[in-house]
Tab-separated table of C-alpha atoms in Angstrom:
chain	number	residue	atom	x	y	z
A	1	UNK	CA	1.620	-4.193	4.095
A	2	UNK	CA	-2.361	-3.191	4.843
A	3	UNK	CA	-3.852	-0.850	3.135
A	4	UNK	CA	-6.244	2.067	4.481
A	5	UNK	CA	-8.785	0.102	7.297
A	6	UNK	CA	-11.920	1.966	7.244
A	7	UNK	CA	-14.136	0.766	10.343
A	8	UNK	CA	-17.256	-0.331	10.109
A	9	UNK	CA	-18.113	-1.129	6.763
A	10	UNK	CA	-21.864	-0.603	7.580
A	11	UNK	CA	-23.618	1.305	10.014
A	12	UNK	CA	-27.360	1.832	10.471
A	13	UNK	CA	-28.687	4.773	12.567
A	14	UNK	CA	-31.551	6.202	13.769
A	15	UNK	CA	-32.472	9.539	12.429
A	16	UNK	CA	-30.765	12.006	15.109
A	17	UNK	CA	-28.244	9.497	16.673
A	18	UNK	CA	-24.156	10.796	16.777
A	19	UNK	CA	-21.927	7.642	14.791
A	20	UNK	CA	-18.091	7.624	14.628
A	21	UNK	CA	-16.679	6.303	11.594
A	22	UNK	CA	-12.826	5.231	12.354
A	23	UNK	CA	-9.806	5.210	9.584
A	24	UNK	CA	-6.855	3.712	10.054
A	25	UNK	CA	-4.338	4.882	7.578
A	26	UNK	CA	-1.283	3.389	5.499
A	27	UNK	CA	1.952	3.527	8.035
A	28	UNK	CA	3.704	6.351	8.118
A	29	UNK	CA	1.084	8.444	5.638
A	30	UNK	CA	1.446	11.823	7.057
A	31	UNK	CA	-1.574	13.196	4.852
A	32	UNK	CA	-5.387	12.014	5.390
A	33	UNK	CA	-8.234	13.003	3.859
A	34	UNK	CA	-12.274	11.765	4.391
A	35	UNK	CA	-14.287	11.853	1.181
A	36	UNK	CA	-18.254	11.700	1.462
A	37	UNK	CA	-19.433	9.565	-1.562
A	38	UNK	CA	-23.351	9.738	-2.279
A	39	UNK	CA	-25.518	6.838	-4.220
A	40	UNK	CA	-24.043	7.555	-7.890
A	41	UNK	CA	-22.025	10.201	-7.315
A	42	UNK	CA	-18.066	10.768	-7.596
A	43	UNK	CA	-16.884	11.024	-4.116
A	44	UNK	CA	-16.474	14.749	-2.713
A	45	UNK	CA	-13.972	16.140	-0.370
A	46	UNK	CA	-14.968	16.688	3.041
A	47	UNK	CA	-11.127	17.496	5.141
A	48	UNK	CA	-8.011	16.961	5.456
A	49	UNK	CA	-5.026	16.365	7.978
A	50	UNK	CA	-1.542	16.596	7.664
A	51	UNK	CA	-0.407	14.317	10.908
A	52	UNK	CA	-2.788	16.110	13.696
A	53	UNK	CA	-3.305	19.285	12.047
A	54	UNK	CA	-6.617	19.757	10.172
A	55	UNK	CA	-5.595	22.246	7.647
A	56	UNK	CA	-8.745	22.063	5.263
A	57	UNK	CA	-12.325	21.070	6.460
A	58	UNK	CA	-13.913	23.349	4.021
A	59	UNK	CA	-15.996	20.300	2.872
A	60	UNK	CA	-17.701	19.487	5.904
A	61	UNK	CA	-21.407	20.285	4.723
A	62	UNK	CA	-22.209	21.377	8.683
A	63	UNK	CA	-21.679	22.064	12.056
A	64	UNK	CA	-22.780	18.628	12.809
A	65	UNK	CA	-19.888	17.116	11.090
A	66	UNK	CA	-16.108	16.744	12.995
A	67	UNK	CA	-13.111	14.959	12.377
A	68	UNK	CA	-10.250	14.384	14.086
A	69	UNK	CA	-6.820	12.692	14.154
A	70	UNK	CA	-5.235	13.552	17.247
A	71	UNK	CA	-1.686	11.595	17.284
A	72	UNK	CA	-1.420	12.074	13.767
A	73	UNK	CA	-2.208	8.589	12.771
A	74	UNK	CA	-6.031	7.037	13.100
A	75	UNK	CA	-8.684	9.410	12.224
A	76	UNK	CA	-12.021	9.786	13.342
A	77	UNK	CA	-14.970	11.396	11.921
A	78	UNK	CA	-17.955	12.015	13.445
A	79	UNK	CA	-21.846	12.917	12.532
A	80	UNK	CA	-24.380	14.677	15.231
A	81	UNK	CA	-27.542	14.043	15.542
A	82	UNK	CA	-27.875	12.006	12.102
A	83	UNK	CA	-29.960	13.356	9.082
A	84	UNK	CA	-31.485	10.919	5.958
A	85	UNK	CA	-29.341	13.446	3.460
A	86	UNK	CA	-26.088	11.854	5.928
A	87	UNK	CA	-26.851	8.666	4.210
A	88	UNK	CA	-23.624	7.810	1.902
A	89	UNK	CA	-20.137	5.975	1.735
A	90	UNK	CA	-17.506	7.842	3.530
A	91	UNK	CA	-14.319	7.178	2.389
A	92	UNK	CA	-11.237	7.484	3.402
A	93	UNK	CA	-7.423	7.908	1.902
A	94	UNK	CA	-3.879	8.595	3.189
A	95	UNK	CA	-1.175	9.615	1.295
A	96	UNK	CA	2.847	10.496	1.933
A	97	UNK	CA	2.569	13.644	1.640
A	98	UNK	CA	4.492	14.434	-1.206
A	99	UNK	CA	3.404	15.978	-4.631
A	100	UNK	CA	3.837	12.882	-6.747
A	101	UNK	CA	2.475	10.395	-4.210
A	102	UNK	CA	-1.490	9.697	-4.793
A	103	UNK	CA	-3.895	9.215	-2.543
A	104	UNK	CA	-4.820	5.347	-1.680
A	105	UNK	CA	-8.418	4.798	-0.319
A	106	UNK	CA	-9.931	2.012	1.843
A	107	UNK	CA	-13.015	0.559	1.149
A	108	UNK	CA	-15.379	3.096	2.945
A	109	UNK	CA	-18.233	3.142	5.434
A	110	UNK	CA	-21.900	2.752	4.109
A	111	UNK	CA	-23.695	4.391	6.904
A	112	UNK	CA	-27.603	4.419	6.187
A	113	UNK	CA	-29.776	6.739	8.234
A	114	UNK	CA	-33.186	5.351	8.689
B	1	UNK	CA	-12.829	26.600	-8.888
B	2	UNK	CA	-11.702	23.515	-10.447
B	3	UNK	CA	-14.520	20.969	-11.943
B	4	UNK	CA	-13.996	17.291	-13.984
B	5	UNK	CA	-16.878	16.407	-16.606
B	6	UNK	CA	-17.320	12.613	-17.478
B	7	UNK	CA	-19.745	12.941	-20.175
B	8	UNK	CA	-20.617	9.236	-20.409
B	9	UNK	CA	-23.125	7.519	-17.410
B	10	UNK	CA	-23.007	4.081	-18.875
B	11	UNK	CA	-20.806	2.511	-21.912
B	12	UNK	CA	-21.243	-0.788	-23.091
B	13	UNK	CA	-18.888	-2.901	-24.661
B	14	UNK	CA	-18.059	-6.220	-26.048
B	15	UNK	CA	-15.607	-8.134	-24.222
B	16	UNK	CA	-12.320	-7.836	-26.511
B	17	UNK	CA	-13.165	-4.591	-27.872
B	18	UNK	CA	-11.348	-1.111	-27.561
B	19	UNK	CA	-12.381	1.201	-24.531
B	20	UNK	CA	-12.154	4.852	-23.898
B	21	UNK	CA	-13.989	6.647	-21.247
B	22	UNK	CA	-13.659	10.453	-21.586
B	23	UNK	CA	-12.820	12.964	-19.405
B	24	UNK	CA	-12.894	16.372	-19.392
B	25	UNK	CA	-11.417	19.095	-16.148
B	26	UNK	CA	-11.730	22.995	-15.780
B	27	UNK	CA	-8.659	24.622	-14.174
B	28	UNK	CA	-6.133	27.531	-14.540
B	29	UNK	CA	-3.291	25.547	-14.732
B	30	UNK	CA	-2.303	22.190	-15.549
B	31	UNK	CA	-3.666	19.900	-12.752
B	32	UNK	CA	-2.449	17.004	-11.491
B	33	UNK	CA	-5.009	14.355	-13.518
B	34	UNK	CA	-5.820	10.900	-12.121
B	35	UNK	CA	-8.034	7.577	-12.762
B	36	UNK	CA	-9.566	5.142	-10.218
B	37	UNK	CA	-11.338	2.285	-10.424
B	38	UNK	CA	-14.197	0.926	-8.320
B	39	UNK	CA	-15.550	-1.976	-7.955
B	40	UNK	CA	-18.962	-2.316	-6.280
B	41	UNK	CA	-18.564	-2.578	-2.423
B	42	UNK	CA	-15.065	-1.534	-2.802
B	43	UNK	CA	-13.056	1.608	-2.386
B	44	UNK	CA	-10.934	3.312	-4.990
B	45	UNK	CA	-7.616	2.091	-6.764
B	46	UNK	CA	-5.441	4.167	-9.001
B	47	UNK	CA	-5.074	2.813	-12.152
B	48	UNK	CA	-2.855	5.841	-13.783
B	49	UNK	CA	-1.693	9.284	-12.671
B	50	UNK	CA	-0.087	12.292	-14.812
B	51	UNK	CA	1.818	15.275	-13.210
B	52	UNK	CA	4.121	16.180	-16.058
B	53	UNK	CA	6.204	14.862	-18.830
B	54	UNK	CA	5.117	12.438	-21.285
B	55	UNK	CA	1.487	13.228	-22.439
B	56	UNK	CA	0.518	9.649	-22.892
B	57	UNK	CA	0.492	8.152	-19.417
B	58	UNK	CA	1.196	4.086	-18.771
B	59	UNK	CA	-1.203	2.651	-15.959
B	60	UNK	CA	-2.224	-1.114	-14.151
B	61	UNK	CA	-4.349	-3.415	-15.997
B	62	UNK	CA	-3.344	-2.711	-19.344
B	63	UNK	CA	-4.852	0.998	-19.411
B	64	UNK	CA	-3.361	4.010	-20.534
B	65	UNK	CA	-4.647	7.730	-20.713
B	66	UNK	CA	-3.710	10.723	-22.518
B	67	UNK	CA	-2.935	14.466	-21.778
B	68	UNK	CA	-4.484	17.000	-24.239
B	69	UNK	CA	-3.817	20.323	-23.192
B	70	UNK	CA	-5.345	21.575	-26.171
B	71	UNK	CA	-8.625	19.785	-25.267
B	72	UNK	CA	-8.371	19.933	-21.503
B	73	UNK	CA	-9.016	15.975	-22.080
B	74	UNK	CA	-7.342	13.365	-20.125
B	75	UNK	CA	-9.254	9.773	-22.103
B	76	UNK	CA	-8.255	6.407	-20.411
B	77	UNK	CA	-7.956	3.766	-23.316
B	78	UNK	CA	-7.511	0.137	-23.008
B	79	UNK	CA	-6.742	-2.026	-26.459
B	80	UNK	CA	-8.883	-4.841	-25.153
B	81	UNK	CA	-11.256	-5.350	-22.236
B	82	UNK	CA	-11.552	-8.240	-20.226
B	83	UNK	CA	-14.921	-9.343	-17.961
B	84	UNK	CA	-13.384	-8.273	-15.112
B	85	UNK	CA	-12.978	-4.212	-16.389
B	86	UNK	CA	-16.648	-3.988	-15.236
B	87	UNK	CA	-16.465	-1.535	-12.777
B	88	UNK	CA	-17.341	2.299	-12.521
B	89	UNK	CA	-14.226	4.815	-13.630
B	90	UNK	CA	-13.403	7.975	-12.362
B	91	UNK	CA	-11.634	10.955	-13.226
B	92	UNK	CA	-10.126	13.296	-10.847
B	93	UNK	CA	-7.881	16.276	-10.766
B	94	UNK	CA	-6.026	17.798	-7.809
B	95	UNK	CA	-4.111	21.466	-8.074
B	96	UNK	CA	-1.429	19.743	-6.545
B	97	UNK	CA	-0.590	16.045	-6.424
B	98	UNK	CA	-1.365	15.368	-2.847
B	99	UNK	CA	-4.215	17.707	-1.921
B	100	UNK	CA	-7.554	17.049	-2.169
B	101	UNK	CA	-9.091	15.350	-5.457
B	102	UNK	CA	-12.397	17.243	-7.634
B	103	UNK	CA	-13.777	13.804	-8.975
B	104	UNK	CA	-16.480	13.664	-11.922
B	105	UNK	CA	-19.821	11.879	-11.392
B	106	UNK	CA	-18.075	8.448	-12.537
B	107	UNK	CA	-18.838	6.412	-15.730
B	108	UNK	CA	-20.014	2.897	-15.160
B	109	UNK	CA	-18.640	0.167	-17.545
B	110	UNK	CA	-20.166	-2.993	-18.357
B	111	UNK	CA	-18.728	-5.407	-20.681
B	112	UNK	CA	-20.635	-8.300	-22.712
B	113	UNK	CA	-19.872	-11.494	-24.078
């Protein structure tokens, strides 16, 4: 009965270091999304997958951001060469699929880019 | 494109007393219109969801929001808070119930003795 596992819950990088932030979603959620939340902000949409396909990543604020879920289940999203303006709570959620299901969220990454 | 206003930042209130947190969306159509909750450190929970139907929408924790077309409003109410409501409150809207979420900027709640 877990919920969404988000993995780690901090990370500190050096400025211009890759990190991989990991997701591990609700069992059998077919639909995953990754949500970039800044310091006192709402969260904002970054992609989404429905099982391995990545059918929106018109959030992804560059090139230097790429996600991935490749058997559909765990999802990974990764940062190039690490900015301060990366510095936020990534969060993730998984969801059935369906139109009436919500999304459920895990309790994010902090990554802080120093 | 689709947008949410919170209009409120910060809302204090006595512990006991009536809540409502406003929110406000932009959108062609009726959305699908959501709250979360979110407790410092922690992620998101739903506490209430509309996608049609009844206007005046049931949630967890006692909380309940309703759907103003009219207004493009979609308030979360709750008769009386409790010390453990403290927590910031967000409203989101999706086009479709399980695509991506437009969230506001979040009100944050605090509640006094």
């Amino acid at each position: 009965g877990a919920g969404v596992s988000q993995s780690p819950r901090y990370k500190v990088a050096k400025r211009g270091q890759d990190v991989a932030l990991r997701c591990d979603p609700i069992s059998g959620h077919v639909s995953l999304f990754w949500y970039q939340q800044a310091l006192g902000q709402g969260p904002e949409f970054l992609t989404y997958f429905q099982n391995e396909a990545q059918l929106d990543k018109s959030g992804l604020p560059s090139d230097r951001f790429f996600a991935e879920r490749p058997e559909g289940s765990v999802s990974t999203l990764k940062i190039q060469r690490t900015q301060q303006e990366d510095s936020a709570v990534y969060l993730c959620a998984s969801s059935l699929g369906q139109p009436n299901q919500p999304q459920h969220f895990g309790d994010g990454t902090r990554l802080s880019i120093l | 494109a689709q947008s949410v206003t919170q209009p409120d930042i910060h809302i204090t209130v006595s512990e006991g007393a009536s809540l409502e947190l406003r929110c406000n969306y932009s959108y062609g159509a009726t959305p699908y219109l959501f709250w979360y909750v979110q407790s410092p450190g922690q992620g998101l929970q739903l506490l209430l969801k509309y996608f049609s139907g009844d206007t005046l929408v049931q949630g967890i924790k006692g909380f309940e929001a309703e759907f103003k077309r009219s207004q493009s409003s979609f308030n979360l109410r709750k008769p009386s808070v409790h010390w453990s409501d403290a927590a910031e409150y967000f409203c989101a809207v999706a086009p479709f119930g399980n695509e991506k979420l437009t969230f506001g900027t979040g009100t944050r709640l605090t509640i006094i003795p």
